[in-house]
mmCIF file of C-alpha atoms and ligand atoms in Angstrom:
data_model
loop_
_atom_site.group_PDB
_atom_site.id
_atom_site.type_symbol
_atom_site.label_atom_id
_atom_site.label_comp_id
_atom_site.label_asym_id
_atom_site.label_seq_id
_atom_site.Cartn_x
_atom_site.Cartn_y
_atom_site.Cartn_z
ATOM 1 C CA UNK P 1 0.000 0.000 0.000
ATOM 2 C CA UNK P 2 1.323 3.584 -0.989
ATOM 3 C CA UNK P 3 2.107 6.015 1.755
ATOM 4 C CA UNK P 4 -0.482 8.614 2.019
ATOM 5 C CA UNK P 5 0.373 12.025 0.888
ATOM 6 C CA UNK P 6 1.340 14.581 3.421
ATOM 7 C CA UNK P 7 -0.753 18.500 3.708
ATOM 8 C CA UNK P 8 -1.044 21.306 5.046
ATOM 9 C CA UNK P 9 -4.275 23.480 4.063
ATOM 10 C CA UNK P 10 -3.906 27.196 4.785
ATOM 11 C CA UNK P 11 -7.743 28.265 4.302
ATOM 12 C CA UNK P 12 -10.321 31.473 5.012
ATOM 13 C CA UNK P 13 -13.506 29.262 6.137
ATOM 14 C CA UNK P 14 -15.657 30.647 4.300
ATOM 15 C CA UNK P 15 -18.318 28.397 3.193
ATOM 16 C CA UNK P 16 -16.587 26.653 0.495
ATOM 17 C CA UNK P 17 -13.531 26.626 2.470
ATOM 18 C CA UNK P 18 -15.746 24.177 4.754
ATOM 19 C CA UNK P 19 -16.644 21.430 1.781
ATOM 20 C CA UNK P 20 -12.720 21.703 0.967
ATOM 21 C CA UNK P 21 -11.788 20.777 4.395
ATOM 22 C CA UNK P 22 -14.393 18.191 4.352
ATOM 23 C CA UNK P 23 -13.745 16.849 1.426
ATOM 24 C CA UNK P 24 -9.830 16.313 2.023
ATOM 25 C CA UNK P 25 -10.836 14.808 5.321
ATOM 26 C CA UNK P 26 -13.045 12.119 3.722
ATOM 27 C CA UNK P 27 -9.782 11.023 1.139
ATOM 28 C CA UNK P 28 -8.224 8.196 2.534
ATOM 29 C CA UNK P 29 -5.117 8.984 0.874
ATOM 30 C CA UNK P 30 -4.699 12.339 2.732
ATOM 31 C CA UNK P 31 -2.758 12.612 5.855
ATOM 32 C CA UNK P 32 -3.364 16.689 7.403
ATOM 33 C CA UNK P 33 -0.550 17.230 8.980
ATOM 34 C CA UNK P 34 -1.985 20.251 9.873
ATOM 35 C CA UNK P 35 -4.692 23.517 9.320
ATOM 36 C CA UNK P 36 -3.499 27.281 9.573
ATOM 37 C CA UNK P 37 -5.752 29.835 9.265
ATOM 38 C CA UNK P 38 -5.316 33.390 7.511
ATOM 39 C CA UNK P 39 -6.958 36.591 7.264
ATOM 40 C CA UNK P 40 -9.361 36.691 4.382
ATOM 41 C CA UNK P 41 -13.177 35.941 4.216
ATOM 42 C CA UNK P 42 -13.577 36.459 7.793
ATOM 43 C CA UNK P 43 -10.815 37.652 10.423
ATOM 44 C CA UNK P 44 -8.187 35.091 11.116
ATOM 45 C CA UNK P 45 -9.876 34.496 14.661
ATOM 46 C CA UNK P 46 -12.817 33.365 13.008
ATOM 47 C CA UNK P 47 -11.324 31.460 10.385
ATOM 48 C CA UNK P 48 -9.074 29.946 13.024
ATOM 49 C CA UNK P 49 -12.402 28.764 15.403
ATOM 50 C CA UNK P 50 -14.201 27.718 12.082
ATOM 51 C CA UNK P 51 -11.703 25.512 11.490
ATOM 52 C CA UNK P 52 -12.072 23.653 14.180
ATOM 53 C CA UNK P 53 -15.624 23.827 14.106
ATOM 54 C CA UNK P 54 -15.697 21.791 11.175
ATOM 55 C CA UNK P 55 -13.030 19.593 12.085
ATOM 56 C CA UNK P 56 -15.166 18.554 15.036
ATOM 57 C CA UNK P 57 -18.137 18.333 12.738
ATOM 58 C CA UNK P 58 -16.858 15.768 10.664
ATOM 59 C CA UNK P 59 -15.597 14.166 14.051
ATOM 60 C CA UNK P 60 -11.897 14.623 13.102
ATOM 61 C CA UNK P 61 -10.402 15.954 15.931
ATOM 62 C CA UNK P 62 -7.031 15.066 15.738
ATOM 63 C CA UNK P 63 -5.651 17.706 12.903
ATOM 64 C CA UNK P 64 -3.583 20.333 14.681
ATOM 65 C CA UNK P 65 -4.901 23.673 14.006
ATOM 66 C CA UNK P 66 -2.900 26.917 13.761
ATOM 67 C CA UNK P 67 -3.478 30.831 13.607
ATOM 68 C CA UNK P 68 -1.611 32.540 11.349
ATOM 69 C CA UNK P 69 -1.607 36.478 9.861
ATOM 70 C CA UNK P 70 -4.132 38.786 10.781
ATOM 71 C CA UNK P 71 -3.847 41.426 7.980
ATOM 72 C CA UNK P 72 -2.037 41.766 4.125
ATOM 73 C CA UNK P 73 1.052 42.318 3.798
ATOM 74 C CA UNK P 74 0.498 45.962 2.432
ATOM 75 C CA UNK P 75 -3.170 46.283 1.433
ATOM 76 C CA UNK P 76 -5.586 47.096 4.082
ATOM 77 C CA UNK P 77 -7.652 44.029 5.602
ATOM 78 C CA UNK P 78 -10.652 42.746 3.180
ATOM 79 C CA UNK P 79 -12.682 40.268 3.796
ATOM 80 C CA UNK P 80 -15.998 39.015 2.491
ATOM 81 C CA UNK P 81 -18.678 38.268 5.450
ATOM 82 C CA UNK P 82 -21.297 39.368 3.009
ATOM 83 C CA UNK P 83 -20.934 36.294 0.876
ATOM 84 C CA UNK P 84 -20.082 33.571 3.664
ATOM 85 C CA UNK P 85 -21.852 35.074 6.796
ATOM 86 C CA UNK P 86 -20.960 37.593 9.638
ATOM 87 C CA UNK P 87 -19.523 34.081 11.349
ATOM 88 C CA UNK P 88 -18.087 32.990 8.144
ATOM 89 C CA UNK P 89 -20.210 30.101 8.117
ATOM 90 C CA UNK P 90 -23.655 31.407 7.100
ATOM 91 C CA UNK P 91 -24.794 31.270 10.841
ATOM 92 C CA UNK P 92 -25.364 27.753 10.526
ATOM 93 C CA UNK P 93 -24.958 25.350 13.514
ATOM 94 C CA UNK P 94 -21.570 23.571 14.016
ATOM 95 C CA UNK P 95 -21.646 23.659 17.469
ATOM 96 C CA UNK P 96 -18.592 24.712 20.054
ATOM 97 C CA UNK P 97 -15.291 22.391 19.521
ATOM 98 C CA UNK P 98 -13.556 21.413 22.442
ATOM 99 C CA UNK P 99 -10.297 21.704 20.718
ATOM 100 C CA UNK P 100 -8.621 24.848 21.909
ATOM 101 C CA UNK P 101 -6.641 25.049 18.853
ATOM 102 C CA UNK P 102 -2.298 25.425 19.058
ATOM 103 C CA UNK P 103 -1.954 28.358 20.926
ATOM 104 C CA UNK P 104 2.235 28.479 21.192
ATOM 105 C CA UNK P 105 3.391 28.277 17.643
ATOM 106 C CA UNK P 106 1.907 30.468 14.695
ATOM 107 C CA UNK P 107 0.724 28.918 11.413
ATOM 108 C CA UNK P 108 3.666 30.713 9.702
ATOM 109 C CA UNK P 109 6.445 29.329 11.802
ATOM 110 C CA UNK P 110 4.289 25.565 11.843
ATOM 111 C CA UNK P 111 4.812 25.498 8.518
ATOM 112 C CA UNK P 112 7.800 26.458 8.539
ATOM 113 C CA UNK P 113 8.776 23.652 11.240
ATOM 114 C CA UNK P 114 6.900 21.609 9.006
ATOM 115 C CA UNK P 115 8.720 21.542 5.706
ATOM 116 C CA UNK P 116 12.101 21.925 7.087
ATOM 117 C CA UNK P 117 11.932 18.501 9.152
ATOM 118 C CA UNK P 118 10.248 16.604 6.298
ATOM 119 C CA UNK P 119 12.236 15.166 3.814
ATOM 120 C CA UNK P 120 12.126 17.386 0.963
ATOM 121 C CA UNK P 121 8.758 16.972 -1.582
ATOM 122 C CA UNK P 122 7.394 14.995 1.241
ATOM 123 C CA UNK P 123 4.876 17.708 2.166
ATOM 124 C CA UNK P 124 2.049 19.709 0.228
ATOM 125 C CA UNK P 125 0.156 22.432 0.638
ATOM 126 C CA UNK P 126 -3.160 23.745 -0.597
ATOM 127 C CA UNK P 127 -3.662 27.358 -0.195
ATOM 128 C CA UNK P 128 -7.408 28.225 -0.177
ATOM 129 C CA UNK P 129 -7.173 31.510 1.096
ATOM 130 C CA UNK P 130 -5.231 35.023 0.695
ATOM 131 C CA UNK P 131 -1.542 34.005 -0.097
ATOM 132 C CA UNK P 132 -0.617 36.362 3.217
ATOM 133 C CA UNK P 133 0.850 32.951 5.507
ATOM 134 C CA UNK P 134 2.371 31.162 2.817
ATOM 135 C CA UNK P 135 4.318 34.458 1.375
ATOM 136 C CA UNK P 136 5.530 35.264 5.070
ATOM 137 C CA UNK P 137 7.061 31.746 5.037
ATOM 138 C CA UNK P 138 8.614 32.188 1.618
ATOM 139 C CA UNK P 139 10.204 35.696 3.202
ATOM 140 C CA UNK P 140 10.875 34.436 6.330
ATOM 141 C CA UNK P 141 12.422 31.207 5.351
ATOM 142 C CA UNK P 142 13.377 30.664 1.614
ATOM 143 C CA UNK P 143 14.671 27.202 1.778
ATOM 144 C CA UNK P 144 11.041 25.962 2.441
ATOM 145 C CA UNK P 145 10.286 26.866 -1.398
ATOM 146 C CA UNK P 146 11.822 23.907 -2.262
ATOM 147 C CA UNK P 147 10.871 21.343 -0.161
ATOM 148 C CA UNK P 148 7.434 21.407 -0.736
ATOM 149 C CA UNK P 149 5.957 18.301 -2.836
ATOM 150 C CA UNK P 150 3.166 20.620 -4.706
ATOM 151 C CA UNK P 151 1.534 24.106 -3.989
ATOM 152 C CA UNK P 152 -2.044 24.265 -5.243
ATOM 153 C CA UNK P 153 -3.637 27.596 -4.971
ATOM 154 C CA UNK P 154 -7.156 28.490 -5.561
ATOM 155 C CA UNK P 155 -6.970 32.128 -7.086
ATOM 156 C CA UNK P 156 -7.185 34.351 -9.463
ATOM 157 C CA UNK P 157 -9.044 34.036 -12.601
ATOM 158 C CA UNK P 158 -7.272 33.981 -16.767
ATOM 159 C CA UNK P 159 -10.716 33.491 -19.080
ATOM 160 C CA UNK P 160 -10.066 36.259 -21.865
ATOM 161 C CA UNK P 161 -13.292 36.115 -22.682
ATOM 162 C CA UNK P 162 -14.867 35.481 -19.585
ATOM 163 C CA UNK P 163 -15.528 37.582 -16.033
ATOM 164 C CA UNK P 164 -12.089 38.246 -14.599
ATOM 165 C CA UNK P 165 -13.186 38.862 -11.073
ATOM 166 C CA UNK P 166 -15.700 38.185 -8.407
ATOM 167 C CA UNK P 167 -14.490 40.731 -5.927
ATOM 168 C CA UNK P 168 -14.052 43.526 -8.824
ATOM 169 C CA UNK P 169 -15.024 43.117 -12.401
ATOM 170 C CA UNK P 170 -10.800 42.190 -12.780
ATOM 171 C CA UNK P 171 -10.108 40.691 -9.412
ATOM 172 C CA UNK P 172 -10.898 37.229 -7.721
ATOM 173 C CA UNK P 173 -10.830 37.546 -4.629
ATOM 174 C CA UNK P 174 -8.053 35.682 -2.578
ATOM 175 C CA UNK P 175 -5.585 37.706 -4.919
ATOM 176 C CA UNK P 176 -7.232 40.779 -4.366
ATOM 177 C CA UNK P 177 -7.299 40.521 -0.677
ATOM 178 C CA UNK P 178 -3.886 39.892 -0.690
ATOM 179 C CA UNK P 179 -2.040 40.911 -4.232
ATOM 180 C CA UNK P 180 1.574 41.496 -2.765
ATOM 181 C CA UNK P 181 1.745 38.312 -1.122
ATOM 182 C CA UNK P 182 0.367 36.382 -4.134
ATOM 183 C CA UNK P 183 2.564 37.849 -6.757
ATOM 184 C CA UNK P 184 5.772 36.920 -4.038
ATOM 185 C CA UNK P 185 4.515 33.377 -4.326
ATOM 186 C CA UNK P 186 3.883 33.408 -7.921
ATOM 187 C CA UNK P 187 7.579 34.601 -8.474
ATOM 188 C CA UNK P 188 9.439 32.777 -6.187
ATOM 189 C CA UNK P 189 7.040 29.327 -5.876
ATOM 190 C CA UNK P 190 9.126 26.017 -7.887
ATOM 191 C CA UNK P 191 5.860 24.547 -9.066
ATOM 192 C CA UNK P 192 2.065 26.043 -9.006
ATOM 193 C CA UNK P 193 -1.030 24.450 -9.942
ATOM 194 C CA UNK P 194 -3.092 27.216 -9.474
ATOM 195 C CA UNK P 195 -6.947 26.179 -9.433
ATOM 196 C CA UNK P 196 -8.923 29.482 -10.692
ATOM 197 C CA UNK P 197 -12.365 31.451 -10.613
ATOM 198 C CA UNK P 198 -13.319 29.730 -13.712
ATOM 199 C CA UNK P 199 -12.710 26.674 -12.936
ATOM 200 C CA UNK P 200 -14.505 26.627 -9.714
ATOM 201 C CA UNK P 201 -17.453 28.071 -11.558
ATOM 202 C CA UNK P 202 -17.503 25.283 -13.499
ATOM 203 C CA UNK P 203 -18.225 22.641 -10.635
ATOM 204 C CA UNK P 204 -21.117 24.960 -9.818
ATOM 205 C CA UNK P 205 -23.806 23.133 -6.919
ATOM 206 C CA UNK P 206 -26.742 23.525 -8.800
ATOM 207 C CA UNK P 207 -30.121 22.419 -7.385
ATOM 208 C CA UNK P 208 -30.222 19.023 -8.508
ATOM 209 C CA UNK P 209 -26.896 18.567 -7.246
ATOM 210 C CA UNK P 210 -27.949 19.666 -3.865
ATOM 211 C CA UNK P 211 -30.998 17.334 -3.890
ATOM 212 C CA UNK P 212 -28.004 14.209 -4.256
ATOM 213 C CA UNK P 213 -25.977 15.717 -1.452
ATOM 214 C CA UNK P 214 -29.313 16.178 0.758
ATOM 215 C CA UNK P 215 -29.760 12.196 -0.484
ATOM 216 C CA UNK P 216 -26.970 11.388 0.953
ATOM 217 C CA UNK P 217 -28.153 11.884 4.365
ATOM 218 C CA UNK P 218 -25.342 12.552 6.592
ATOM 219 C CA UNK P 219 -25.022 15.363 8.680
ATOM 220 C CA UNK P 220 -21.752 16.591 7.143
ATOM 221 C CA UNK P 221 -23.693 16.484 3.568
ATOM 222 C CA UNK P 222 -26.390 18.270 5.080
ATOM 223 C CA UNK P 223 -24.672 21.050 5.760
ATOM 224 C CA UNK P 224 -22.818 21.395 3.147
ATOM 225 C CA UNK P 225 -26.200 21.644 0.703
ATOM 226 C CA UNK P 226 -27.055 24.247 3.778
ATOM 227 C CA UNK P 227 -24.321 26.760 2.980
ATOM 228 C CA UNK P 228 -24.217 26.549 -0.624
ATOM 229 C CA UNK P 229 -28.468 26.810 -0.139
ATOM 230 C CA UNK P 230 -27.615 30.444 1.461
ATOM 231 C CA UNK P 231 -24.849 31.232 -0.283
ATOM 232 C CA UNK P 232 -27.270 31.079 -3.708
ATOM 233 C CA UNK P 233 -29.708 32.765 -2.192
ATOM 234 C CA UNK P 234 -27.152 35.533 -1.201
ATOM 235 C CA UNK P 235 -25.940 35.958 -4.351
ATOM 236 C CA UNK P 236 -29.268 35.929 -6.572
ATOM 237 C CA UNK P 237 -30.580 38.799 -4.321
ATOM 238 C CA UNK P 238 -27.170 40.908 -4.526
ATOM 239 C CA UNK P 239 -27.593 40.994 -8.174
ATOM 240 C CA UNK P 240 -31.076 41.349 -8.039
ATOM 241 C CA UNK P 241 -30.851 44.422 -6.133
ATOM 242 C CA UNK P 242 -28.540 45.460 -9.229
ATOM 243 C CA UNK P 243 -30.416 45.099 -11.861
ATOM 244 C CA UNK P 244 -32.794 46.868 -13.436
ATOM 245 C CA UNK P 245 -35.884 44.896 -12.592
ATOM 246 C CA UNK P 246 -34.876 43.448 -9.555
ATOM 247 C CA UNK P 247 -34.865 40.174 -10.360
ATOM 248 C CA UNK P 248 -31.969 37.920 -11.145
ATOM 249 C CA UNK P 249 -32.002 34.087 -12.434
ATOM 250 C CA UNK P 250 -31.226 31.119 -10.792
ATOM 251 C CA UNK P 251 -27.872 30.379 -9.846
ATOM 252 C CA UNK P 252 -25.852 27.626 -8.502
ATOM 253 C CA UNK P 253 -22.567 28.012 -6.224
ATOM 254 C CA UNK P 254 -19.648 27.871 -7.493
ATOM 255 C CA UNK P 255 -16.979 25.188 -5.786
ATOM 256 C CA UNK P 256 -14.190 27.448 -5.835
ATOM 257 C CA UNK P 257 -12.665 25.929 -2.485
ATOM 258 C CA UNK P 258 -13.341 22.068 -3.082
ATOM 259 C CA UNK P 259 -11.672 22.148 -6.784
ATOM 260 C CA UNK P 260 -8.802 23.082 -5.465
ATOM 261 C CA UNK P 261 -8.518 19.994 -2.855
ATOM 262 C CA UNK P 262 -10.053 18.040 -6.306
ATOM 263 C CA UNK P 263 -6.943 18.622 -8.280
ATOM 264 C CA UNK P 264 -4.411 17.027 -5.609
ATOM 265 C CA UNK P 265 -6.779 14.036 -5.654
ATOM 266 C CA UNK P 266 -7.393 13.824 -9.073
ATOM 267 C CA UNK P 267 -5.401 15.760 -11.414
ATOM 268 C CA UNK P 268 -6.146 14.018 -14.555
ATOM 269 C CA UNK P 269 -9.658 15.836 -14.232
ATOM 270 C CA UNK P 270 -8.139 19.247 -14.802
ATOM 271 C CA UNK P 271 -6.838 20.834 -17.415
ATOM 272 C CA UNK P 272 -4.279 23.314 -18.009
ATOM 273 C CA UNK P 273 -1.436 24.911 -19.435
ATOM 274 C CA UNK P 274 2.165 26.074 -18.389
ATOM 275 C CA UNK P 275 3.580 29.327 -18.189
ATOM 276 C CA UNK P 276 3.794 32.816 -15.414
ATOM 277 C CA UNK P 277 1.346 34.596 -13.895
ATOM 278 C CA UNK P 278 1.237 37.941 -12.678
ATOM 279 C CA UNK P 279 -0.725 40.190 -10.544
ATOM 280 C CA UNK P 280 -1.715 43.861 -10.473
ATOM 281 C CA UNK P 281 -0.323 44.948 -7.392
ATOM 282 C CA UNK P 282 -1.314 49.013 -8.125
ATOM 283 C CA UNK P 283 -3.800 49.842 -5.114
ATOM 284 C CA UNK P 284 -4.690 53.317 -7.091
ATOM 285 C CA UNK P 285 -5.144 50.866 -10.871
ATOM 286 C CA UNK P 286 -9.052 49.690 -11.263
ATOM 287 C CA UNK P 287 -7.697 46.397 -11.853
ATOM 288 C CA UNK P 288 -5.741 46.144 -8.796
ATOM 289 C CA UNK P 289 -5.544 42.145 -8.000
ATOM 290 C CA UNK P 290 -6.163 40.867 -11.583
ATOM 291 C CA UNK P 291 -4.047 37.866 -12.619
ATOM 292 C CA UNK P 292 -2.452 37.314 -16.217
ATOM 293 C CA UNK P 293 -0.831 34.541 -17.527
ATOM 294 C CA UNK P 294 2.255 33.714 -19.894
ATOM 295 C CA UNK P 295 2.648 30.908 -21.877
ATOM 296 C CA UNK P 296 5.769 29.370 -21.587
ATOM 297 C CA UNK P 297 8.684 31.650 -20.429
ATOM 298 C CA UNK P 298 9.640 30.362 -16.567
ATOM 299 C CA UNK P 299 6.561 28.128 -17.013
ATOM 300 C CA UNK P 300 6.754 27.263 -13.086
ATOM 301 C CA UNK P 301 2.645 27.960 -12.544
ATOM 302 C CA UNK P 302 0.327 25.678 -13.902
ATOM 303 C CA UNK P 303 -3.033 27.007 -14.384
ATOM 304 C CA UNK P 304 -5.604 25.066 -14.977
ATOM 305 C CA UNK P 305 -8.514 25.883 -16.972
ATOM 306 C CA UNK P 306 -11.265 23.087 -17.136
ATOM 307 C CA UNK P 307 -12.581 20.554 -15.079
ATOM 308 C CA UNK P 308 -14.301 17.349 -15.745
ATOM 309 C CA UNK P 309 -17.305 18.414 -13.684
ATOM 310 C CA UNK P 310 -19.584 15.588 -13.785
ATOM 311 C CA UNK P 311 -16.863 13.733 -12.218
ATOM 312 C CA UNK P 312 -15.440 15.855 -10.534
ATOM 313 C CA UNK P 313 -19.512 16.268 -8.527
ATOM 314 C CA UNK P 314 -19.221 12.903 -8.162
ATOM 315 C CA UNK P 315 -16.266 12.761 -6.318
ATOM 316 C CA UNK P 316 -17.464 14.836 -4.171
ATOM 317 C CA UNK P 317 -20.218 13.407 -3.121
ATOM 318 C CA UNK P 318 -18.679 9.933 -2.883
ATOM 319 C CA UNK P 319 -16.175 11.888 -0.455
ATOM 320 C CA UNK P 320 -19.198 13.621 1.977
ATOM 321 C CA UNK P 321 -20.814 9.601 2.182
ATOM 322 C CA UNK P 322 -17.373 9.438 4.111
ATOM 323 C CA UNK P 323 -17.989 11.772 6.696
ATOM 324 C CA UNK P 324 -20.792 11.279 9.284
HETATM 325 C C1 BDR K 401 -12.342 32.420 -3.185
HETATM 326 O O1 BDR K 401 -12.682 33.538 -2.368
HETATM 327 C C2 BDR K 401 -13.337 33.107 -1.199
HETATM 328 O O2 BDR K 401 -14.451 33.892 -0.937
HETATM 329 C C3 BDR K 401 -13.642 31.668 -1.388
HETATM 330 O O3 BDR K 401 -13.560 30.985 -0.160
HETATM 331 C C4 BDR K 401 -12.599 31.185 -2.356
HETATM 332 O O4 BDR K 401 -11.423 30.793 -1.690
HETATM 333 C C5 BDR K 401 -13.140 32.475 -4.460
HETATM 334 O O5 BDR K 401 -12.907 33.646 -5.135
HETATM 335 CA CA1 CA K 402 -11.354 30.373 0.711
#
């Protein structure tokens, strides 16, 4: 049998953050070494105790969870508690973990810890949220860059014909809540598979795919068609209220968050290309946070650009019948 493969998850939860932590729980071929939370949908003390309400949700209490940077590096602090919730986790009942959370070490210097005392490519990280922790480590500790196995990120978004941002009509937003970090990844990372907007829009939760996950009937699957529920109902009346008739059509959710944790599982149902990316890191530019790519050139960022979503659904569901 093949040794499972080693994470860390740096994530924002955040509602889809939630289904990504689930759904890289349920993999039996994922060991989490550990969770660090950063600034970026909700403050990092929320995302921090949201972690570890969902960790105790899905009854795995064993992942050690850490707290890591409060604010960009140079931006002011953005976050999105009008999509996921004033608690991050559109109010919905987790309950209280007992689990105090690591309160000596800080995510940044965990991770850190982490990759230095692995043997090199040993560990992995998926980066769900602002790029703020991971870029501090980079700064703070360069030889880490190399030792990690694979860096997925879920950000930005590259569809020339498509909506470049969810945040602003050019920015998605984990890169614009953070731009300097992300472009410091970008630049100095070995090997990205960055996981963007348009993919995750792709694997949208539509109803009927809600009515499986209900079908399901676990409690983890439950709440999981419970946030994405309210997050579509959030979202149809924000653009209702802008439009012109005050009405907007039916939309699913997109699975921004969960894609990402998708591609480590299954790669070959993504696909992309090779090349650079860049981001506009010009507070006073309207498209402050948008990402571009290059083809080619340094080529150490691979950014994907379609899913197989049918399967890609289905693995997701087979991966919430895993949790209780
Ligand atoms: C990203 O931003 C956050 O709101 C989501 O959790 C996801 O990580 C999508 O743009
Ligand atoms: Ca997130």
């Amino acid at each position: 049998m093949s040794a499972k493969t080693k994470i860390i998850i740096d994530t924002d939860p955040g509602i889809d953050d939630a289904i990504a932590l689930f759904m890289a729980m349920a993999d039996p071929n994922l060991e989490i070494v550990g969770m660090t939370a950063v600034n970026g949908n909700v403050s990092v003390d929320k995302a921090e105790y949201n972690i570890r309400r969902i960790c105790d949700f899905a009854w795995h209490t064993n992942i050690p969870v850490y707290k890591g940077c409060d604010r960009p590096l140079k931006r002011s602090v953005l976050n999105a508690e009008w999509v996921h919730g004033a608690d991050g986790l559109a109010g919905l009942d987790f309950g209280t973990p007992a689990y105090q959370g690591e309160k000596e070490e800080n995510a940044v210097d965990f991770i850190i810890k982490t990759l230095m005392k692995s043997p090199e490519k040993e560990v992995s990280i998926i980066a769900i949220g602002p790029l703020t922790n991971i870029a501090t480590v980079f700064l703070k500790e360069p030889r880490t860059i190399s030792r990690i196995r694979e860096l997925i990120i879920m950000g930005g978004a590259f569809c020339e014909d498509g909506p470049r941002g969810n945040s602003t009509p050019y920015a998605e937003f984990n890169m614009l809540a953070d731009p300097h970090a992300a472009q410091i990844v970008f630049d100095t990372a070995e090997r990205v598979t960055v996981v963007p907007m348009e993919v995750g829009m792709q694997a949208e939760a539509d109803k009927e795919f809600l009515e499986k996950m209900r079908d399901l009937n676990t409690r983890c699957a439950e709440i999981s068609a419970d946030m994405l529920d309210i997050t579509a109902k959030t979202l149809s009346d924000h653009l209702a209220q802008k439009s012109k008739t005050g009405t907007a059509p039916e939309k699913g959710t997109s699975l921004y968050d969960p894609c990402a944790v998708g591609c480590l599982i299954r790669p070959a149902l993504f696909s992309g290309k090779y090349g650079t990316v860049q981001v506009n890191t010009n507070a006073s530019d309207e498209k402050f946070g948008m990402t571009t790519f290059e083809e080619g050139n340094k080529r150490n960022c691979l950014v994907t650009h379609k899913v197989d979503k049918e399967s890609f659904k289905e693995m997701l569901l087979a991966h919430l019948a895993n949790l209780p």
